[in-house]
Tab-separated table of C-alpha atoms and ligand atoms in Angstrom:
chain	number	residue	atom	x	y	z
R	1	MET	CA	11.292	12.795	-19.777
R	2	GLY	CA	7.640	11.959	-20.351
R	3	GLY	CA	8.557	10.504	-23.730
R	4	TYR	CA	11.132	8.160	-22.194
R	5	TYR	CA	8.619	7.104	-19.621
R	6	ILE	CA	6.115	6.155	-22.306
R	7	ILE	CA	8.739	4.212	-24.264
R	8	PHE	CA	9.757	2.428	-21.078
R	9	MET	CA	6.192	1.620	-20.110
R	10	SER	CA	5.240	0.325	-23.527
R	11	GLY	CA	8.169	-2.096	-23.364
R	12	LEU	CA	6.841	-3.554	-20.125
R	13	ARG	CA	4.722	-6.662	-20.117
R	14	ALA	CA	2.115	-7.197	-17.434
R	15	SER	CA	3.257	-10.186	-15.410
R	16	PHE	CA	1.535	-13.099	-13.744
R	17	ALA	CA	0.889	-12.883	-10.015
R	18	GLN	CA	1.236	-16.635	-9.416
R	19	ASP	CA	3.942	-19.067	-10.464
R	20	PHE	CA	1.490	-21.549	-11.855
R	21	TYR	CA	-2.237	-21.470	-12.446
R	22	TRP	CA	-4.333	-24.606	-12.134
R	23	GLY	CA	-7.851	-24.202	-13.396
R	24	THR	CA	-10.740	-25.374	-15.445
R	25	SER	CA	-12.035	-23.598	-18.521
R	26	THR	CA	-15.614	-22.697	-19.420
R	27	SER	CA	-17.400	-20.348	-21.801
R	28	ALA	CA	-20.510	-18.240	-21.318
R	29	TYR	CA	-22.713	-19.671	-24.052
R	30	GLN	CA	-21.889	-23.279	-23.209
R	31	ILE	CA	-22.867	-23.056	-19.536
R	32	GLU	CA	-24.925	-19.929	-18.807
R	33	GLY	CA	-28.084	-20.761	-20.735
R	34	GLY	CA	-30.444	-18.386	-22.482
R	35	GLY	CA	-28.017	-17.018	-25.069
R	36	SER	CA	-30.939	-16.098	-27.302
R	37	ASN	CA	-29.451	-12.890	-28.690
R	38	THR	CA	-26.611	-14.716	-30.482
R	39	ASP	CA	-25.878	-16.086	-33.957
R	40	TRP	CA	-25.494	-19.559	-32.435
R	41	TRP	CA	-28.993	-19.595	-30.956
R	42	ARG	CA	-30.390	-18.771	-34.402
R	43	PHE	CA	-28.105	-21.306	-36.145
R	44	GLU	CA	-29.370	-24.105	-33.897
R	45	ARG	CA	-32.952	-23.335	-34.955
R	46	ALA	CA	-32.391	-22.739	-38.643
R	47	VAL	CA	-33.461	-25.439	-41.100
R	48	GLY	CA	-30.646	-27.345	-42.771
R	49	THR	CA	-27.781	-26.542	-40.397
R	50	PRO	CA	-25.744	-29.414	-38.948
R	51	ALA	CA	-26.622	-28.426	-35.333
R	52	VAL	CA	-28.042	-31.504	-33.608
R	53	GLU	CA	-29.930	-29.762	-30.799
R	54	THR	CA	-30.504	-26.418	-29.118
R	55	CYS	CA	-28.542	-24.997	-26.213
R	56	GLY	CA	-31.513	-23.864	-24.107
R	57	VAL	CA	-30.683	-23.493	-20.424
R	58	ALA	CA	-27.227	-25.066	-20.846
R	59	CYS	CA	-26.022	-25.654	-17.253
R	60	ASP	CA	-27.984	-22.659	-15.926
R	61	SER	CA	-24.708	-21.225	-14.688
R	62	TRP	CA	-26.008	-17.676	-15.137
R	63	ASN	CA	-27.918	-18.447	-11.938
R	64	ARG	CA	-25.787	-21.240	-10.467
R	65	TYR	CA	-22.309	-19.744	-10.826
R	66	GLU	CA	-21.661	-19.729	-7.087
R	67	GLU	CA	-22.253	-23.463	-6.899
R	68	ASP	CA	-19.889	-23.986	-9.849
R	69	LEU	CA	-17.206	-21.857	-8.227
R	70	ASP	CA	-17.653	-23.705	-4.926
R	71	ILE	CA	-16.939	-26.939	-6.772
R	72	ALA	CA	-13.876	-25.497	-8.553
R	73	ALA	CA	-12.526	-24.180	-5.241
R	74	SER	CA	-13.187	-27.515	-3.534
R	75	LEU	CA	-10.849	-29.130	-6.080
R	76	GLY	CA	-8.017	-26.953	-4.782
R	77	LEU	CA	-7.707	-24.954	-8.001
R	78	ASN	CA	-6.356	-21.406	-7.939
R	79	ALA	CA	-7.880	-20.123	-11.196
R	80	PHE	CA	-11.092	-20.234	-13.193
R	81	ARG	CA	-11.520	-19.386	-16.880
R	82	LEU	CA	-14.844	-17.986	-18.029
R	83	SER	CA	-16.094	-15.728	-20.782
R	84	VAL	CA	-18.216	-12.610	-20.977
R	85	GLU	CA	-21.083	-12.682	-23.480
R	86	TRP	CA	-20.962	-9.736	-25.885
R	87	ALA	CA	-24.612	-10.305	-26.866
R	88	ARG	CA	-25.649	-9.692	-23.266
R	89	VAL	CA	-23.338	-6.740	-22.633
R	90	GLU	CA	-24.295	-4.928	-25.852
R	91	PRO	CA	-27.633	-6.365	-26.983
R	92	HIS	CA	-27.970	-3.668	-29.660
R	93	ARG	CA	-25.254	-1.526	-31.221
R	94	GLY	CA	-24.084	1.077	-28.719
R	95	GLU	CA	-26.564	0.012	-26.035
R	96	ILE	CA	-24.742	-1.254	-22.940
R	97	ASP	CA	-26.617	-3.290	-20.348
R	98	VAL	CA	-25.168	-2.112	-17.042
R	99	ALA	CA	-26.985	-4.829	-15.084
R	100	VAL	CA	-25.118	-7.452	-17.113
R	101	LEU	CA	-21.760	-5.839	-16.337
R	102	GLU	CA	-22.745	-5.804	-12.667
R	103	HIS	CA	-23.598	-9.487	-12.883
R	104	TYR	CA	-20.164	-10.329	-14.317
R	105	GLY	CA	-18.603	-8.122	-11.639
R	106	ARG	CA	-20.288	-10.303	-9.014
R	107	VAL	CA	-19.028	-13.449	-10.765
R	108	LEU	CA	-15.439	-12.151	-10.718
R	109	ASP	CA	-15.770	-11.143	-7.053
R	110	ALA	CA	-17.098	-14.618	-6.297
R	111	CYS	CA	-14.012	-16.110	-7.963
R	112	TRP	CA	-11.588	-14.028	-5.880
R	113	ALA	CA	-13.576	-14.763	-2.709
R	114	ARG	CA	-12.858	-18.456	-3.279
R	115	GLY	CA	-9.185	-18.065	-4.123
R	116	LEU	CA	-9.802	-18.494	-7.861
R	117	ALA	CA	-8.009	-16.027	-10.119
R	118	PRO	CA	-10.516	-15.157	-12.855
R	119	VAL	CA	-9.273	-15.554	-16.406
R	120	VAL	CA	-11.648	-13.666	-18.656
R	121	THR	CA	-12.205	-14.408	-22.345
R	122	PHE	CA	-13.878	-11.579	-24.232
R	123	HIS	CA	-15.073	-13.504	-27.275
R	124	HIS	CA	-15.798	-17.224	-27.194
R	125	PHE	CA	-17.449	-18.177	-30.510
R	126	THR	CA	-20.765	-16.276	-30.201
R	127	LEU	CA	-21.706	-12.974	-31.832
R	128	PRO	CA	-24.614	-10.699	-30.987
R	129	LEU	CA	-27.270	-10.898	-33.688
R	130	TRP	CA	-26.721	-7.272	-34.691
R	131	VAL	CA	-23.035	-8.011	-35.349
R	132	ALA	CA	-23.770	-11.200	-37.284
R	133	ASP	CA	-26.399	-9.381	-39.351
R	134	ALA	CA	-23.866	-6.683	-40.191
R	135	GLY	CA	-21.546	-9.323	-41.718
R	136	GLY	CA	-19.834	-10.715	-38.621
R	137	PHE	CA	-16.139	-11.380	-39.194
R	138	GLU	CA	-16.557	-10.688	-42.891
R	139	SER	CA	-17.194	-7.042	-42.201
R	140	PRO	CA	-14.166	-4.853	-41.448
R	141	ASP	CA	-16.401	-2.874	-39.050
R	142	ILE	CA	-16.132	-5.673	-36.539
R	143	VAL	CA	-12.592	-4.655	-35.627
R	144	ASN	CA	-13.837	-1.394	-34.160
R	145	SER	CA	-17.019	-2.777	-32.676
R	146	ILE	CA	-15.313	-5.678	-30.876
R	147	ALA	CA	-12.556	-3.372	-29.570
R	148	HIS	CA	-15.231	-0.992	-28.316
R	149	TYR	CA	-17.012	-3.845	-26.541
R	150	ALA	CA	-13.694	-4.970	-24.998
R	151	ARG	CA	-13.035	-1.429	-23.791
R	152	VAL	CA	-16.476	-1.148	-22.190
R	153	VAL	CA	-16.049	-4.440	-20.319
R	154	ALA	CA	-12.484	-3.640	-19.299
R	155	GLU	CA	-13.505	-0.241	-17.971
R	156	ALA	CA	-16.118	-1.897	-15.775
R	157	LEU	CA	-14.225	-5.037	-14.741
R	158	GLY	CA	-10.515	-4.432	-15.401
R	159	GLU	CA	-9.518	-4.238	-11.744
R	160	LYS	CA	-11.042	-7.675	-11.117
R	161	ILE	CA	-9.328	-9.561	-13.971
R	162	ALA	CA	-6.324	-11.841	-13.292
R	163	PHE	CA	-5.518	-12.276	-16.963
R	164	ALA	CA	-7.431	-11.989	-20.185
R	165	CYS	CA	-7.880	-13.811	-23.474
R	166	THR	CA	-9.120	-11.532	-26.248
R	167	ILE	CA	-10.587	-14.127	-28.623
R	168	ASN	CA	-11.007	-17.857	-28.108
R	169	GLU	CA	-9.726	-19.951	-30.989
R	170	PRO	CA	-10.182	-17.415	-33.787
R	171	ASN	CA	-8.729	-20.013	-36.159
R	172	ILE	CA	-11.579	-22.410	-35.279
R	173	VAL	CA	-14.151	-19.628	-35.735
R	174	ALA	CA	-12.743	-19.196	-39.254
R	175	GLN	CA	-12.225	-22.878	-40.038
R	176	MET	CA	-15.528	-24.236	-38.753
R	177	GLY	CA	-17.586	-21.240	-39.862
R	178	TYR	CA	-16.046	-20.475	-43.273
R	179	LEU	CA	-14.177	-23.577	-44.460
R	180	TYR	CA	-16.101	-26.591	-43.158
R	181	GLY	CA	-19.548	-24.979	-42.723
R	182	PHE	CA	-19.944	-26.628	-39.348
R	183	PHE	CA	-20.426	-23.410	-37.332
R	184	PRO	CA	-22.382	-20.285	-38.281
R	185	PRO	CA	-22.514	-18.869	-40.888
R	186	ALA	CA	-21.920	-22.327	-42.448
R	187	VAL	CA	-19.757	-21.184	-45.375
R	188	THR	CA	-17.295	-23.500	-47.185
R	189	ASP	CA	-14.812	-21.336	-49.041
R	190	TRP	CA	-11.014	-21.249	-48.661
R	191	ALA	CA	-10.712	-17.579	-49.690
R	192	ARG	CA	-13.364	-16.453	-47.216
R	193	PHE	CA	-11.741	-18.595	-44.509
R	194	ARG	CA	-8.444	-16.799	-45.113
R	195	ALA	CA	-10.040	-13.360	-45.157
R	196	VAL	CA	-11.863	-14.022	-41.882
R	197	ASN	CA	-8.607	-15.170	-40.271
R	198	GLU	CA	-7.061	-11.875	-41.323
R	199	THR	CA	-9.898	-9.862	-39.795
R	200	LEU	CA	-9.710	-11.895	-36.595
R	201	ARG	CA	-6.024	-11.090	-36.264
R	202	LEU	CA	-6.771	-7.386	-36.645
R	203	ALA	CA	-9.565	-7.709	-34.101
R	204	HIS	CA	-7.181	-9.351	-31.654
R	205	ARG	CA	-4.642	-6.558	-31.962
R	206	ALA	CA	-7.295	-3.884	-31.501
R	207	MET	CA	-8.607	-5.672	-28.414
R	208	VAL	CA	-5.122	-5.973	-26.891
R	209	ASP	CA	-4.736	-2.189	-27.201
R	210	ALA	CA	-8.185	-1.631	-25.695
R	211	LEU	CA	-7.461	-3.857	-22.688
R	212	ARG	CA	-4.000	-2.441	-22.091
R	213	ALA	CA	-5.515	1.026	-21.743
R	214	GLY	CA	-6.737	-0.077	-18.283
R	215	PRO	CA	-7.985	0.154	-15.638
R	216	GLY	CA	-6.037	-2.710	-14.142
R	217	SER	CA	-2.802	-4.116	-15.482
R	218	TYR	CA	-3.074	-7.784	-16.293
R	219	PRO	CA	-1.531	-10.099	-18.873
R	220	VAL	CA	-3.418	-10.135	-22.165
R	221	GLY	CA	-3.170	-12.837	-24.810
R	222	LEU	CA	-4.907	-14.878	-27.462
R	223	ALA	CA	-6.316	-18.401	-26.970
R	224	LEU	CA	-5.197	-20.305	-30.061
R	225	SER	CA	-6.290	-23.775	-31.123
R	226	MET	CA	-3.182	-25.828	-31.886
R	227	ALA	CA	-2.744	-29.471	-32.813
R	228	GLN	CA	-0.114	-31.976	-33.733
R	229	TYR	CA	-0.334	-32.003	-37.541
R	230	VAL	CA	1.070	-35.106	-39.218
R	231	SER	CA	1.453	-35.518	-42.971
R	232	VAL	CA	0.169	-38.835	-44.353
R	233	ASN	CA	0.116	-40.194	-47.935
R	234	GLY	CA	2.183	-37.271	-49.173
R	235	GLY	CA	0.159	-34.499	-47.537
R	236	ASP	CA	3.159	-32.218	-46.861
R	237	GLU	CA	2.029	-29.331	-49.024
R	238	ARG	CA	-1.515	-29.389	-47.769
R	239	LEU	CA	-0.250	-29.610	-44.202
R	240	ALA	CA	1.981	-26.579	-44.684
R	241	SER	CA	-0.816	-24.389	-46.080
R	242	LEU	CA	-3.328	-25.473	-43.453
R	243	ARG	CA	-0.888	-24.965	-40.610
R	244	ARG	CA	0.135	-21.588	-41.969
R	245	GLU	CA	-3.476	-20.411	-41.818
R	246	MET	CA	-4.359	-22.176	-38.571
R	247	GLU	CA	-1.229	-21.478	-36.538
R	248	ASP	CA	1.731	-19.714	-38.107
R	249	GLU	CA	0.028	-16.485	-39.193
R	250	TYR	CA	-1.406	-16.156	-35.690
R	251	LEU	CA	1.896	-16.919	-34.009
R	252	LYS	CA	3.365	-13.960	-35.884
R	253	VAL	CA	0.869	-11.451	-34.494
R	254	VAL	CA	1.073	-12.546	-30.844
R	255	GLN	CA	4.775	-11.758	-30.382
R	256	ASP	CA	4.040	-8.564	-28.463
R	257	ASP	CA	1.327	-10.105	-26.248
R	258	ASP	CA	1.918	-10.930	-22.586
R	259	PHE	CA	1.303	-14.641	-23.091
R	260	LEU	CA	-0.140	-17.147	-25.532
R	261	GLY	CA	-3.035	-19.408	-24.592
R	262	VAL	CA	-2.362	-22.817	-26.130
R	263	GLN	CA	-5.455	-24.987	-26.630
R	264	CYS	CA	-4.973	-28.518	-27.819
R	265	TYR	CA	-6.887	-31.760	-27.881
R	266	THR	CA	-5.578	-34.035	-30.570
R	267	ARG	CA	-3.476	-34.852	-33.599
R	268	HIS	CA	-4.632	-34.308	-37.174
R	269	ASP	CA	-3.469	-36.477	-40.054
R	270	ILE	CA	-3.303	-34.441	-43.242
R	271	GLY	CA	-3.294	-36.017	-46.691
R	272	PRO	CA	-3.197	-34.277	-50.093
R	273	GLU	CA	-6.987	-33.692	-49.905
R	274	GLY	CA	-7.020	-32.454	-46.313
R	275	MET	CA	-7.959	-34.092	-43.010
R	276	VAL	CA	-7.830	-37.910	-43.005
R	277	TRP	CA	-10.458	-39.439	-40.718
R	278	ASP	CA	-9.863	-43.031	-41.618
R	279	PHE	CA	-7.183	-44.156	-39.165
R	280	GLU	CA	-6.388	-46.996	-36.815
R	281	GLY	CA	-6.210	-46.290	-33.119
R	282	GLU	CA	-8.128	-44.974	-30.165
R	283	ARG	CA	-10.690	-42.198	-30.700
R	284	THR	CA	-12.519	-39.799	-28.432
R	285	SER	CA	-16.255	-39.178	-28.663
R	286	MET	CA	-15.465	-36.206	-30.930
R	287	GLY	CA	-14.339	-38.714	-33.580
R	288	TYR	CA	-10.766	-37.472	-33.559
R	289	ARG	CA	-7.735	-39.256	-32.173
R	290	TYR	CA	-7.060	-39.910	-28.504
R	291	TRP	CA	-3.782	-37.999	-28.440
R	292	PRO	CA	-2.692	-36.533	-25.080
R	293	GLN	CA	0.809	-36.138	-26.578
R	294	CYS	CA	-0.522	-32.980	-28.253
R	295	VAL	CA	0.136	-30.926	-25.111
R	296	GLU	CA	3.867	-31.500	-25.053
R	297	TYR	CA	4.072	-31.154	-28.825
R	298	THR	CA	2.135	-27.882	-29.109
R	299	LEU	CA	3.933	-26.339	-26.130
R	300	HIS	CA	7.261	-27.016	-27.791
R	301	ARG	CA	6.013	-25.686	-31.125
R	302	ALA	CA	4.606	-22.517	-29.544
R	303	ALA	CA	7.857	-22.016	-27.618
R	304	GLN	CA	9.883	-22.365	-30.808
R	305	MET	CA	7.758	-19.835	-32.659
R	306	THR	CA	7.243	-17.216	-29.922
R	307	ALA	CA	9.218	-15.697	-27.063
R	308	ILE	CA	6.321	-15.123	-24.670
R	309	PRO	CA	5.059	-17.164	-21.699
R	310	LEU	CA	2.553	-19.910	-22.488
R	311	VAL	CA	-0.570	-21.040	-20.654
R	312	VAL	CA	-2.494	-24.172	-21.612
R	313	THR	CA	-5.882	-22.444	-21.573
R	314	GLU	CA	-7.716	-25.598	-22.741
R	315	ASN	CA	-7.019	-29.296	-22.854
R	316	GLY	CA	-9.256	-32.251	-22.166
R	317	ILE	CA	-11.244	-35.056	-23.709
R	318	GLY	CA	-14.835	-35.724	-24.696
R	319	THR	CA	-15.642	-39.208	-23.448
R	320	GLU	CA	-18.349	-41.240	-21.737
R	321	ASP	CA	-15.594	-43.231	-20.042
R	322	ASP	CA	-14.188	-41.300	-17.110
R	323	THR	CA	-11.249	-43.685	-16.723
R	324	GLN	CA	-10.239	-42.733	-20.275
R	325	ARG	CA	-10.383	-39.080	-19.172
R	326	ILE	CA	-8.116	-39.755	-16.178
R	327	ARG	CA	-5.655	-41.601	-18.370
R	328	TYR	CA	-5.727	-38.749	-20.907
R	329	LEU	CA	-5.190	-36.033	-18.299
R	330	ALA	CA	-2.381	-37.973	-16.611
R	331	GLU	CA	-0.561	-38.387	-19.925
R	332	ALA	CA	-1.195	-34.803	-21.012
R	333	LEU	CA	0.122	-33.424	-17.715
R	334	GLU	CA	3.149	-35.672	-17.859
R	335	GLY	CA	3.906	-34.078	-21.224
R	336	LEU	CA	3.442	-30.616	-19.757
R	337	ARG	CA	5.913	-31.436	-16.992
R	338	ARG	CA	8.449	-32.720	-19.478
R	339	ALA	CA	8.063	-29.570	-21.564
R	340	ARG	CA	8.530	-27.405	-18.482
R	341	ARG	CA	11.580	-29.381	-17.388
R	342	GLY	CA	12.885	-28.950	-20.924
R	343	GLY	CA	12.752	-25.187	-20.495
R	344	VAL	CA	9.356	-24.275	-21.958
R	345	ASP	CA	7.952	-21.283	-20.079
R	346	VAL	CA	4.460	-22.578	-19.267
R	347	ARG	CA	2.544	-20.797	-16.514
R	348	GLY	CA	-0.732	-22.627	-16.194
R	349	TYR	CA	-3.025	-25.472	-17.154
R	350	PHE	CA	-6.791	-25.206	-17.575
R	351	GLN	CA	-8.680	-28.434	-18.029
R	352	TRP	CA	-11.651	-28.271	-20.400
R	353	SER	CA	-14.078	-28.402	-18.746
R	354	LEU	CA	-15.488	-28.164	-15.257
R	355	LEU	CA	-18.989	-29.249	-16.356
R	356	ASP	CA	-20.484	-31.422	-19.062
R	357	ASN	CA	-21.818	-28.652	-21.257
R	358	PHE	CA	-23.117	-27.619	-24.669
R	359	GLU	CA	-20.619	-28.791	-27.275
R	360	TRP	CA	-21.733	-26.449	-30.071
R	361	THR	CA	-22.937	-28.254	-33.212
R	362	LEU	CA	-22.755	-31.593	-31.390
R	363	GLY	CA	-25.032	-30.447	-28.560
R	364	TYR	CA	-24.981	-32.289	-25.245
R	365	GLY	CA	-23.519	-35.516	-26.686
R	366	PRO	CA	-19.788	-35.166	-25.988
R	367	LYS	CA	-18.932	-35.112	-22.284
R	368	PHE	CA	-15.853	-33.026	-21.462
R	369	GLY	CA	-16.650	-32.338	-17.795
R	370	VAL	CA	-15.033	-33.610	-14.645
R	371	VAL	CA	-18.481	-32.854	-13.203
R	372	SER	CA	-21.700	-34.181	-14.728
R	373	VAL	CA	-24.899	-32.137	-14.913
R	374	ASP	CA	-28.297	-33.812	-14.734
R	375	ARG	CA	-30.140	-32.290	-17.705
R	376	ASN	CA	-33.492	-32.340	-15.860
R	377	THR	CA	-32.563	-31.232	-12.368
R	378	MET	CA	-29.287	-29.405	-13.098
R	379	THR	CA	-27.731	-31.328	-10.216
R	380	ARG	CA	-23.939	-31.348	-10.401
R	381	SER	CA	-22.064	-34.563	-9.485
R	382	LEU	CA	-18.320	-34.964	-9.274
R	383	LYS	CA	-16.868	-37.713	-11.436
R	384	PRO	CA	-13.803	-39.706	-10.300
R	385	SER	CA	-11.759	-37.504	-12.673
R	386	ALA	CA	-12.635	-34.446	-10.539
R	387	ASP	CA	-11.141	-36.148	-7.489
R	388	TRP	CA	-8.195	-37.294	-9.560
R	389	TYR	CA	-7.528	-33.748	-10.807
R	390	ALA	CA	-7.848	-32.351	-7.279
R	391	ARG	CA	-5.305	-34.867	-5.984
R	392	TYR	CA	-2.990	-34.123	-8.865
R	393	VAL	CA	-3.126	-30.385	-8.263
R	394	ARG	CA	-2.492	-30.796	-4.546
R	395	HIS	CA	0.002	-33.617	-4.536
R	396	GLY	CA	1.483	-34.005	-7.988
R	397	PRO	CA	1.508	-37.089	-10.192
R	398	SER	CA	0.675	-40.449	-8.694
R	399	PRO	CA	2.590	-43.626	-9.446
R	400	THR	CA	-0.411	-45.057	-11.302
R	401	ALA	CA	-2.449	-43.278	-13.923
R	402	ASN	CA	-5.774	-43.941	-12.183
R	403	GLY	CA	-4.728	-41.861	-9.184
R	404	GLU	CA	-4.545	-44.743	-6.710
R	405	GLY	CA	-1.883	-44.356	-4.074
R	406	SER	CA	-0.920	-40.783	-4.845
R	407	ARG	CA	2.005	-39.411	-2.857
R	408	ARG	CA	0.215	-37.482	-0.144
R	409	ARG	CA	2.156	-34.672	1.454
R	410	PRO	CA	0.763	-32.415	4.140
R	411	GLY	CA	-0.459	-28.917	3.374
R	412	PRO	CA	-1.170	-27.118	0.125
R	413	THR	CA	1.675	-27.446	-2.336
R	414	LEU	CA	0.490	-25.143	-5.117
R	415	PRO	CA	2.102	-24.656	-7.524
R	416	GLU	CA	3.414	-28.208	-7.609
R	417	LEU	CA	5.283	-28.656	-10.805
R	418	THR	CA	8.880	-29.459	-10.049
R	419	ASP	CA	9.811	-33.103	-9.578
K	501	LIG	C1	-13.228	-25.176	-28.600
K	501	LIG	C2	-13.766	-24.346	-27.539
K	501	LIG	C3	-14.577	-25.067	-26.547
K	501	LIG	C4	-14.931	-26.504	-26.844
K	501	LIG	C5	-13.824	-27.453	-26.471
K	501	LIG	C6	-14.152	-28.901	-26.704
K	501	LIG	O1	-12.075	-25.527	-28.569
K	501	LIG	O2	-13.958	-25.561	-29.512
K	501	LIG	O3	-12.884	-23.490	-26.951
K	501	LIG	O4	-15.682	-24.243	-26.527
K	501	LIG	O5	-16.080	-26.848	-26.184
K	501	LIG	O6	-12.691	-27.155	-27.190
K	501	LIG	O7	-14.309	-29.178	-28.053
């Protein structure tokens, strides 16, 4: 009898409590400030790395999280994505900082108190120094150490989690860190890039098992960076090998997860030598294409390759021009609606990002926020795109892309996704 019960239970997927989640996405290092115990902090200070500036206090959200959550709630959102910093939780191997876990417990409580379902990412780009010094994702030991960290956090916070992402964009960790040398540890080597991807997939699986052990029963998935890849000048072969490493191998290992987090920003043109940057057409401040069509495209691709629910855990645009952001979001969300109408099982959308924050190697240059942050006073100010997003969430799409004249209906209409 017990055996049947276990078989039955293991076939069950944790399900989502809401029909549709509307949120914004953030990560610990990019907004909290003071991430001094991480590989990134050291990378920003090392001579010869491409990092343009240091993270420092970021948005001081370690101290100002209630203000941030007030803003998110005021937009009418029902979810908030954040990450827990491993380097704070376990500053040295095996040494757990209980005060840090209590802090994150207060952050999750503060989310629920405002009607925001907390979506917790366990690893978002940064490693504790002791992990990086032990070889980071090139050491097989990391699979056990990251699963142990996930277990410790889940044991403390599991009951407060709405759903969880194990690792944020493992494929970008591998690509930027081991193929392009743009992230720590600044390696450029195809074989090492592939090996790190493999280790990251093992780490993901070990973390899923750790989180499913409870307490709490919440959907667990991976947040994968996806893009619309287009072959140019005969780049078919190159495209196939890049996409296999960046997407397909990951899509194979997520089949048993509760959902897949799809993160997309753009389209990449791939020629025989790799990424082609010389193209006609509109760009974002990241240098890549303005391509809101990527949402509809990647949702369809993910739906073709997996049989699990999807959540857009990140989408947005780095731009100084907030009207460009509104246009981008309107087009991206239109694509999401079309995909949903076409039968794609998509359960949420998280705009990247609530605040203008630390954009890794590019520092504070690119502005992804719907809220700006004064770098001297830390004052938060809503941009027109914040109001636009709030109206969209409450009332659905407006007849014009700039949000003028939106169809106002009385009362909260969350989740508003059917036409
Ligand atoms: C990523 C990360 C975010 C970025 C965002 C904008 O995709 O690189 O998840 O940390 O800030 O994507 O580039």
